[in-house]
XYZ file of N, CA and C in Angstrom:
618
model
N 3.504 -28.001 -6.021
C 4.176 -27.131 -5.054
C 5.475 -26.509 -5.555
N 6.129 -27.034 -6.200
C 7.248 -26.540 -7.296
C 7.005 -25.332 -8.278
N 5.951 -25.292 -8.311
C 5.172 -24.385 -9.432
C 5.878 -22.587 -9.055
N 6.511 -22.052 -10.029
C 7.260 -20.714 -9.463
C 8.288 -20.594 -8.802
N 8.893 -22.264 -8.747
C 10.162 -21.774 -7.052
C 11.371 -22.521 -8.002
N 12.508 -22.213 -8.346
C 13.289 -21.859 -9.414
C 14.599 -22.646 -8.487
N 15.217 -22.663 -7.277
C 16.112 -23.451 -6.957
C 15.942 -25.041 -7.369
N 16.719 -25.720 -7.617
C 16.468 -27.427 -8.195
C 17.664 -28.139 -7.120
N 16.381 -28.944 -5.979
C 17.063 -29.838 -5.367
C 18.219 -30.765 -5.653
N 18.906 -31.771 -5.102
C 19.779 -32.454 -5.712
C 18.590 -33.862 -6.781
N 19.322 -34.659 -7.205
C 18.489 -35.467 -7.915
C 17.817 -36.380 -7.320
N 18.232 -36.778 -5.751
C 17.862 -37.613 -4.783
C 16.362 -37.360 -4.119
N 16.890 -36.038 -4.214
C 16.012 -35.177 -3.637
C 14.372 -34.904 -4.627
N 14.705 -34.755 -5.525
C 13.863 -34.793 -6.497
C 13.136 -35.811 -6.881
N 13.423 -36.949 -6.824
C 12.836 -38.152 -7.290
C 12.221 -38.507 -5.715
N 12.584 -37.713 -4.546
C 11.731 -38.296 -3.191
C 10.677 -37.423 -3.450
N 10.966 -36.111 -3.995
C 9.242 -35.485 -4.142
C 8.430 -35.932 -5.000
N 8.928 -36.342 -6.132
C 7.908 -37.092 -6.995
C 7.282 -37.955 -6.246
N 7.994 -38.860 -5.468
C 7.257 -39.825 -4.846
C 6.002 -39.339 -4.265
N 6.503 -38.285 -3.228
C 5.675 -37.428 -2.559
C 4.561 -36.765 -2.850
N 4.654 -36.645 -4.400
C 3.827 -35.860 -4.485
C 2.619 -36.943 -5.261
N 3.305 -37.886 -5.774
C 2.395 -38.922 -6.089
C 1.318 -39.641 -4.900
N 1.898 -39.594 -4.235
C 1.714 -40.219 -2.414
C 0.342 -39.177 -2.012
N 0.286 -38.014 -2.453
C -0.442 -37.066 -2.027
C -1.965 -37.116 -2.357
N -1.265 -37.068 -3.609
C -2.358 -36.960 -5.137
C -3.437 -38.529 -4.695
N -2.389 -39.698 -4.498
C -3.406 -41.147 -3.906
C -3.751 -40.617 -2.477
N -3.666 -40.069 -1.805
C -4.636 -39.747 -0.556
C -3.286 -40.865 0.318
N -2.642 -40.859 0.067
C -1.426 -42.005 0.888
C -0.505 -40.803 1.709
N -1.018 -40.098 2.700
C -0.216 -38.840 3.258
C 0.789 -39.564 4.209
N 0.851 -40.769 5.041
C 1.990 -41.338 5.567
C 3.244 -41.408 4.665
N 2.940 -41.995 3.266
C 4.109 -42.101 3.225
C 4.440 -40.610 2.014
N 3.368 -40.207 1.733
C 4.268 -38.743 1.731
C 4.759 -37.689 2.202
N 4.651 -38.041 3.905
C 4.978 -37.198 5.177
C 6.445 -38.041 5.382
N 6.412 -38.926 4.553
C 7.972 -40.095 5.220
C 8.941 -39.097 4.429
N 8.426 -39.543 2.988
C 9.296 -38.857 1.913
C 9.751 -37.556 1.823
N 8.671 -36.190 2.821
C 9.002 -35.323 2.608
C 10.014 -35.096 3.805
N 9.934 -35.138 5.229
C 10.940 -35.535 5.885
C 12.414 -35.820 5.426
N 12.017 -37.039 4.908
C 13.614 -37.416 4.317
C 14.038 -36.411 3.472
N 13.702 -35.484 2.768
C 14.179 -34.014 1.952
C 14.759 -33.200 3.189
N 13.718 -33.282 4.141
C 13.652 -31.988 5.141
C 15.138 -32.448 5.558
N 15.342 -33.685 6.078
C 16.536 -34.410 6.363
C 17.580 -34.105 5.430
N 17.982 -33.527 4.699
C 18.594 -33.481 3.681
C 18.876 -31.873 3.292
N 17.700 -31.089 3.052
C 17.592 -29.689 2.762
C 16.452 -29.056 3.567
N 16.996 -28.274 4.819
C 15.408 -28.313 5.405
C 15.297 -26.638 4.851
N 15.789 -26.282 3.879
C 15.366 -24.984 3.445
C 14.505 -25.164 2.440
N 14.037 -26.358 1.921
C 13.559 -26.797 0.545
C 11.948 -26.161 0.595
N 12.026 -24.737 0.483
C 10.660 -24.423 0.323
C 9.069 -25.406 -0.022
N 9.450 -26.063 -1.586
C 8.262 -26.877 -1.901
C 7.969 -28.019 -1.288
N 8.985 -28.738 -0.390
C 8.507 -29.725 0.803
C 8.135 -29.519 2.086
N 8.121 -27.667 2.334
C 7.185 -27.443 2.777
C 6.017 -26.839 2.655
N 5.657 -26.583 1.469
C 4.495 -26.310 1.246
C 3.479 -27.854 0.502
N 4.417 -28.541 0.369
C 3.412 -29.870 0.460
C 3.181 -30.243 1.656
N 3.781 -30.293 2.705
C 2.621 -30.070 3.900
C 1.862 -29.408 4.090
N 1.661 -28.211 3.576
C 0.897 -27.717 3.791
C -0.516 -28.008 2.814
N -0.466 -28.614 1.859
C -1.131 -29.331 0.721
C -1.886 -30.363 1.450
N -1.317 -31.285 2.449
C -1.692 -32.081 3.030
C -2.758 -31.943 4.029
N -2.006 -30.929 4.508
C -3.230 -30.693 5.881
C -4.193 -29.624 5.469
N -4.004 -29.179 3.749
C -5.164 -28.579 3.181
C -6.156 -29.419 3.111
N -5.895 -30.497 2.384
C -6.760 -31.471 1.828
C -7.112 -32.480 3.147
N -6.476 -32.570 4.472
C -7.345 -32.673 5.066
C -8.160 -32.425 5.843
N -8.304 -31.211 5.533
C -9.248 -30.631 6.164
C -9.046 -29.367 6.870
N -7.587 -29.373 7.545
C -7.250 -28.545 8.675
C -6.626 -27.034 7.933
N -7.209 -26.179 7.628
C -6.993 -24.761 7.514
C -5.800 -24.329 8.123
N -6.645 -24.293 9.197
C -5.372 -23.701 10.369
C -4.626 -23.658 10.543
N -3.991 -25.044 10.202
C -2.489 -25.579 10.308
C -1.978 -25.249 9.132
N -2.634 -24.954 7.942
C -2.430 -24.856 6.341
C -1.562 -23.747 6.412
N -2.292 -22.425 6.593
C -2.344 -21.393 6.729
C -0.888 -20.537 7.294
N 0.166 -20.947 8.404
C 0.743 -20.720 8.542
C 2.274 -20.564 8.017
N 1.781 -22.668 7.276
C 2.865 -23.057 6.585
C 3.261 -22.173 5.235
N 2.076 -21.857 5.318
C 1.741 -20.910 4.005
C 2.585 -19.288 3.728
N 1.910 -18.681 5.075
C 2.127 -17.611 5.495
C 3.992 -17.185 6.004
N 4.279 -18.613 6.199
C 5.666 -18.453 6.848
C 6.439 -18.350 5.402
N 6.039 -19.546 4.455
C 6.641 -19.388 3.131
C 6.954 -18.019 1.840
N 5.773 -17.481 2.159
C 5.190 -16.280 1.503
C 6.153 -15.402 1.907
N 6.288 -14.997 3.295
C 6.960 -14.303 3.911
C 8.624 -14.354 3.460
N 8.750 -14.918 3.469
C 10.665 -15.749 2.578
C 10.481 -15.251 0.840
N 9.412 -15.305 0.699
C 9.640 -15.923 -1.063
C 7.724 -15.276 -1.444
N 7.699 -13.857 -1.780
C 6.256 -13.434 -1.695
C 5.840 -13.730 -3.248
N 7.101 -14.019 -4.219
C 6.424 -14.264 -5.521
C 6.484 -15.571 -5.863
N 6.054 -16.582 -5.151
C 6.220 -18.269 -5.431
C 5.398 -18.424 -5.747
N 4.786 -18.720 -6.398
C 3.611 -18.706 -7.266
C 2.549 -19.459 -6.661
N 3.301 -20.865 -6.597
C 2.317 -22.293 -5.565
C 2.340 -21.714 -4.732
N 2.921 -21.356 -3.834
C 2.203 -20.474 -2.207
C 1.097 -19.936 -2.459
N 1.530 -19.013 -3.345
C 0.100 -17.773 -3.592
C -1.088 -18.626 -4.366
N -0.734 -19.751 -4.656
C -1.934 -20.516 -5.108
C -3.063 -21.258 -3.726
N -1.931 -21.738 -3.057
C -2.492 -22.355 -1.685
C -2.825 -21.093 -0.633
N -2.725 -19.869 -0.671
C -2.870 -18.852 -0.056
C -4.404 -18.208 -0.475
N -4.510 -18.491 -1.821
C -5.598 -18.443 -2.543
C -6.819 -19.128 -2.002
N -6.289 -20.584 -2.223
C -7.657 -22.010 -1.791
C -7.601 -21.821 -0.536
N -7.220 -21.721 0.459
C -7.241 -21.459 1.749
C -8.090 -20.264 1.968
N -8.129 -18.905 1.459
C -9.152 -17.802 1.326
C -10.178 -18.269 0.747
N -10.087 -19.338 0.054
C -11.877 -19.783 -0.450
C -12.554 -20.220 0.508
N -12.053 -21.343 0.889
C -12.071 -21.772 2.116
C -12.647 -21.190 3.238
N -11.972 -20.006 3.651
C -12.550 -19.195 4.549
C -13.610 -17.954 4.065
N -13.620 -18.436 3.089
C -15.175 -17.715 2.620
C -14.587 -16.004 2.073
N -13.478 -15.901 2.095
C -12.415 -14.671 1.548
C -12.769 -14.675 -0.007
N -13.931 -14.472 -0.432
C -13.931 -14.499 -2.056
C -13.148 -13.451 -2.475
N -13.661 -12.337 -2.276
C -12.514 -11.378 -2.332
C -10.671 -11.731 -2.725
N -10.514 -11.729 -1.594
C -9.223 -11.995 -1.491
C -8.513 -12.730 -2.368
N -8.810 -13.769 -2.074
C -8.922 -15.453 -3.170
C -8.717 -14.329 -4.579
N -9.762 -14.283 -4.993
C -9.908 -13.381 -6.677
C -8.772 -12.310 -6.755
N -8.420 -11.672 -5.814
C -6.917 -10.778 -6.399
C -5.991 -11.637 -6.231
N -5.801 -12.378 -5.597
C -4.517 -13.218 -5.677
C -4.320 -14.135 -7.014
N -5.497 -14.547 -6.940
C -5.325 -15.047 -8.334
C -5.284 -14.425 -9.786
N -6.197 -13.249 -9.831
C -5.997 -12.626 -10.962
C -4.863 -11.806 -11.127
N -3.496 -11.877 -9.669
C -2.475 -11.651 -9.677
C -1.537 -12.639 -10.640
N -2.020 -13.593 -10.089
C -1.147 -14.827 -10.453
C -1.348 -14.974 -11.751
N -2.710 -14.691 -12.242
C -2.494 -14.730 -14.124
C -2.365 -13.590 -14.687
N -1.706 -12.751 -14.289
C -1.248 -11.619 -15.291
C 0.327 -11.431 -15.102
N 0.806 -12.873 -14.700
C 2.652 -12.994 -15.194
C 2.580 -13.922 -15.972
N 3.628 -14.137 -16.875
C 3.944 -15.312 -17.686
C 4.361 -16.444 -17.209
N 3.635 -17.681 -17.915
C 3.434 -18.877 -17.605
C 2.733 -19.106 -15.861
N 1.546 -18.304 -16.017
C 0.766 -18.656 -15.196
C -0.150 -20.166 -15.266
N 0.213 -20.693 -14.469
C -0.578 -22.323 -14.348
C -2.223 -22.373 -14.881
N -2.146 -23.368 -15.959
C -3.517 -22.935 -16.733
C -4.813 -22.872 -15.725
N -4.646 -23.786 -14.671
C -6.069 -24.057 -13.801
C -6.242 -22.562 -13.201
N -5.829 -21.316 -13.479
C -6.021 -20.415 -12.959
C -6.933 -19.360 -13.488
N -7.007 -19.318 -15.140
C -8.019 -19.041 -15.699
C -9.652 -19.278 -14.857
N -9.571 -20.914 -14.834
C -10.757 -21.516 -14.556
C -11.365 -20.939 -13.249
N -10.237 -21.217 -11.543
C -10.619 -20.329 -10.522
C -10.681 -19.002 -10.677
N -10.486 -18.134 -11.858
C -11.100 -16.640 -11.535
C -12.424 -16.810 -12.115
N -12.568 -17.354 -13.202
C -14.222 -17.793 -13.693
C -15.173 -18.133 -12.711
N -14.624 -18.918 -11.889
C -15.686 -19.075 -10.638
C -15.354 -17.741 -10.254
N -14.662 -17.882 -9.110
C -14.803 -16.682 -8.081
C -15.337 -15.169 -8.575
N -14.976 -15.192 -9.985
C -15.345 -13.933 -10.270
C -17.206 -14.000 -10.261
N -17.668 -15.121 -11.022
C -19.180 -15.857 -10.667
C -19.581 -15.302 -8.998
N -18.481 -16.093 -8.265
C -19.333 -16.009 -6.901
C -19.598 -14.468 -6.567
N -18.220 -14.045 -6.800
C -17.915 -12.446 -5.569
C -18.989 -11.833 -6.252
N -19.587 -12.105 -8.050
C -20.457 -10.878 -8.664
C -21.804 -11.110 -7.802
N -21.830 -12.310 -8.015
C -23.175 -12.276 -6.760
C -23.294 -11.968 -5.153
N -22.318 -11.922 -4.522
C -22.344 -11.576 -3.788
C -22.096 -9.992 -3.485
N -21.784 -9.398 -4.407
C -21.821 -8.031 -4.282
C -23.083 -7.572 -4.904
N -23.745 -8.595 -5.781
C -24.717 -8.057 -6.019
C -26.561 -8.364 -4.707
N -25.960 -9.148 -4.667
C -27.191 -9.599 -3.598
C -26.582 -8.971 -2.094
N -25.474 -8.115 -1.985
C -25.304 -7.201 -0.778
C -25.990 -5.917 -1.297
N -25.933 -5.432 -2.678
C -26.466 -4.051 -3.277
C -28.109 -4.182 -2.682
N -28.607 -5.730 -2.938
C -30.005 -5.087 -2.975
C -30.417 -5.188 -1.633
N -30.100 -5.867 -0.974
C -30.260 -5.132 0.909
C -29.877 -3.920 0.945
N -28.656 -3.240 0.439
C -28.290 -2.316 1.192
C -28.642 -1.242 1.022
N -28.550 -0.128 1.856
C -29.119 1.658 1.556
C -28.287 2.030 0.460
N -29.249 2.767 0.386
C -29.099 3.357 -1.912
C -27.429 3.748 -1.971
N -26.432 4.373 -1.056
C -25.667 5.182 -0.770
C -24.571 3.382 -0.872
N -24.644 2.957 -0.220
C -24.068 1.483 -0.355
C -24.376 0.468 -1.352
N -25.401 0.721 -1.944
C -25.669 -0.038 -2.676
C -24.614 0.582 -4.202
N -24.854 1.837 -4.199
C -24.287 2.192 -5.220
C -23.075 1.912 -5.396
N -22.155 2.078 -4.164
C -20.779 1.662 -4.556
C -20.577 0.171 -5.163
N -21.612 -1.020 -4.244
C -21.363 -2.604 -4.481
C -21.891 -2.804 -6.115
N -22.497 -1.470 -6.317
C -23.389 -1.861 -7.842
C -21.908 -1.769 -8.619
N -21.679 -1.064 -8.254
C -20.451 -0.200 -9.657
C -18.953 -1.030 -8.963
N -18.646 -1.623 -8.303
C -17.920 -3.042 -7.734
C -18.415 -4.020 -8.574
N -19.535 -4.278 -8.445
C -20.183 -5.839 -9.417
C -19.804 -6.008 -10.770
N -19.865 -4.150 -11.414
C -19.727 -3.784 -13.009
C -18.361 -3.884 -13.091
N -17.239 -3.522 -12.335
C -16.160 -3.964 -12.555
C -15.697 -5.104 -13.210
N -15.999 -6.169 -12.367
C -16.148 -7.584 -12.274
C -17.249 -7.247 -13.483
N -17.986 -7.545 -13.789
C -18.935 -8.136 -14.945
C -19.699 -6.564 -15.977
N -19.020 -5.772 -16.557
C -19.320 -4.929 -17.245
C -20.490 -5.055 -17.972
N -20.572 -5.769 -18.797
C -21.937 -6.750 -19.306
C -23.424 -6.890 -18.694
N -23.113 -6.598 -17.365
C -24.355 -7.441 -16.743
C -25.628 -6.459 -16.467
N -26.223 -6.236 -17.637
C -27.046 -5.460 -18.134
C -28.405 -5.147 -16.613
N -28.447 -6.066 -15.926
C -29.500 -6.142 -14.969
C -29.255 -4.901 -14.017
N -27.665 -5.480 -13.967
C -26.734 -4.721 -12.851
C -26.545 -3.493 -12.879
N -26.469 -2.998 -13.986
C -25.993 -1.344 -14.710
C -27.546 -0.778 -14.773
N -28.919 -1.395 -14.894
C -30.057 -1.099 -14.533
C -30.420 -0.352 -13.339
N -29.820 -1.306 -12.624
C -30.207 -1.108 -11.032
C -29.352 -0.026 -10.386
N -28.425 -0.225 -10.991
C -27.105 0.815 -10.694
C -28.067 2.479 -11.061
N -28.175 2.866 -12.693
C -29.036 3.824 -12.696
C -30.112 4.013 -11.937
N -31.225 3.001 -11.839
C -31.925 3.365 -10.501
C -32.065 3.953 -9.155
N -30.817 3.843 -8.829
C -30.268 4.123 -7.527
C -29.530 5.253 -7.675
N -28.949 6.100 -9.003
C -28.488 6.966 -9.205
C -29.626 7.933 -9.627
N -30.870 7.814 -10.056
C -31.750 8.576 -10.726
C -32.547 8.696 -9.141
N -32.847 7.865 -8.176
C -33.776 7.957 -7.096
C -32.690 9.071 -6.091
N -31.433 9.243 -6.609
C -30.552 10.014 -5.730
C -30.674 11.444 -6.345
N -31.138 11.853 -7.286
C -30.858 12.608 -8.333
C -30.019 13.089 -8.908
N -28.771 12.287 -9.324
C -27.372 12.392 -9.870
C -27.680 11.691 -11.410
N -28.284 12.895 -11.574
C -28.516 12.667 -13.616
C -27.218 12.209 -14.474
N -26.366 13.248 -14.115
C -25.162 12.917 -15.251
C -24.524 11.422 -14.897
N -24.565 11.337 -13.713
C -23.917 9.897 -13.540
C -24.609 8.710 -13.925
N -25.964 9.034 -13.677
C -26.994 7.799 -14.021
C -27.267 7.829 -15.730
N -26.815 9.451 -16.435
C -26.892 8.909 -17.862
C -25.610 8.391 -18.339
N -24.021 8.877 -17.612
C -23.186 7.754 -17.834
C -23.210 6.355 -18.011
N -23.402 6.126 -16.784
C -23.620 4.569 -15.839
C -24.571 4.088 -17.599
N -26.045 4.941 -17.930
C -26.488 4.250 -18.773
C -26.392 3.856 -20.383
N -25.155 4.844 -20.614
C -24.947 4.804 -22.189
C -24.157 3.321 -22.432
N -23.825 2.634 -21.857
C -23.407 1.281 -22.633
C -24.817 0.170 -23.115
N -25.499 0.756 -22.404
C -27.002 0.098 -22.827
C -27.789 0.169 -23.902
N -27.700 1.845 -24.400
C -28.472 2.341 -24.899
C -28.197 2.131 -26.826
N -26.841 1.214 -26.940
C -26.851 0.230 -28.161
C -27.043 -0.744 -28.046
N -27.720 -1.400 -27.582
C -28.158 -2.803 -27.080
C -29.579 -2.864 -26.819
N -29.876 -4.420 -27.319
C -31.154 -4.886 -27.402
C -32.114 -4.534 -26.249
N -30.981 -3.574 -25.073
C -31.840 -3.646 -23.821
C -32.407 -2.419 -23.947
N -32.453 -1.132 -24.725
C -32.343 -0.330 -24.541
C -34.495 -0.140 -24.662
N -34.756 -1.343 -24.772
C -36.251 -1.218 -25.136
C -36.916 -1.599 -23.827
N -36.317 -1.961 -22.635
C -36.516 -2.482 -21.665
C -37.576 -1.134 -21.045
N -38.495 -1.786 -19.915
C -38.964 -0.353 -19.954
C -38.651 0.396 -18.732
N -37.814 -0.478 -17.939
C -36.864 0.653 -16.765
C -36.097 1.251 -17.285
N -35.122 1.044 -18.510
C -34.673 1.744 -19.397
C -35.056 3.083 -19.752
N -36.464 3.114 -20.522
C -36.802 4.379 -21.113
C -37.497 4.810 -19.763
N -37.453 4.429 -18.705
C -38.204 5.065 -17.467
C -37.124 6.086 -16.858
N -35.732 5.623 -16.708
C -34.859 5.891 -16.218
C -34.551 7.242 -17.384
N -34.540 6.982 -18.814
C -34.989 8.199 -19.432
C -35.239 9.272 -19.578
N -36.601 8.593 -19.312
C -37.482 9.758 -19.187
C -36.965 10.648 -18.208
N -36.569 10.269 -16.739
C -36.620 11.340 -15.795
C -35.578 12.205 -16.257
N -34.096 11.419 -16.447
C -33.033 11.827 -16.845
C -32.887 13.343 -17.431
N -34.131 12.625 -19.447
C -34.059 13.906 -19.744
C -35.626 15.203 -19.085
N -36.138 14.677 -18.659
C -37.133 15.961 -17.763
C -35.924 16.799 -16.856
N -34.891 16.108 -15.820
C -34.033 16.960 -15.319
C -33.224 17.498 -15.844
């Protein structure tokens, strides 16, 4: 919870959050609700003892209550890094993949971004690609196209994706875009695929 927040309690104070935060980490939230208190008792401006409550009633369970502590902090202090981390898991939480993923790929493009942050955009970026991609293939060609070329953002690479993407640009008849969309392919092993040279073909007939 310290992570980004740059004021340094007194030393009293400091060695009660360690406690605290040790207290947390063992699932022992009484007596790291004692310890953080006794700070609050002491400095009740101390941002990171309150956002370890809010840590607390992340982990157990309660959102709701998370969320505010969160939101109130943010509001004071919008570049604290641990907020915007717990602002983050809380949007996972609520199924905000979206959201979650800019905040975080906010959070790692400053220096000395907290290493576990790499790892949550690796997922989320995993989840949101599928989920924009499995919204493309329900949706009408006109919607689909935008979530296709959203997905490629997120995953440039994903050769299936940039397929389907031309598909939906060639069934629209927007040639130049669908032979854009297809030239990153067309040096690659995929280029033998045979929606590939199908997509092609029409391309160059129009």
């Amino acid at each position: 919870p310290r992570t980004g927040y740059e004021a340094q309690p007194t030393p009293a104070n400091a060695k009660r959050f360690e406690d605290a935060a040790r207290a947390i980490v063992a699932g022992d939230y009484s007596t790291a609700r004692k310890r953080l208190d006794d700070i609050r008792a002491k400095e009740p401006g101390y941002a990171p003892a309150q956002l370890a409550e809010a840590a607390i009633t992340l982990r157990q369970g309660k959102t709701d209550a998370a969320r505010p502590i969160v939101e109130r902090i943010l509001s004071r202090r919008p570049r604290y890094t641990a907020a915007e981390v717990y602002a983050a898991e809380i949007a996972i939480v609520e199924k905000r993949t979206r959201e979650a993923y800019d905040l975080y790929s906010d959070i790692a493009s400053r220096p000395g971004a907290p290493a576990t942050v790499a790892e949550r955009i690796a997922e989320l970026r995993s989840t949101l690609f599928d989920q924009l991609y499995n919204a493309a293939v329900a949706a009408p060609d006109d919607e689909a196209v935008r979530l296709l070329r959203e997905a490629l953002l997120i995953s440039p690479s994903a050769s299936s994706t940039r397929i389907l993407l031309v598909q939906k640009l060639v069934g629209q008849h927007k040639y130049d875009e669908a032979r854009k969309e297809l030239d990153p392919i067309l040096s690659t092993g995929e280029v033998d695929r045979s929606e590939v040279q199908e997509a092609l073909a029409e391309i160059d007939i129009s």
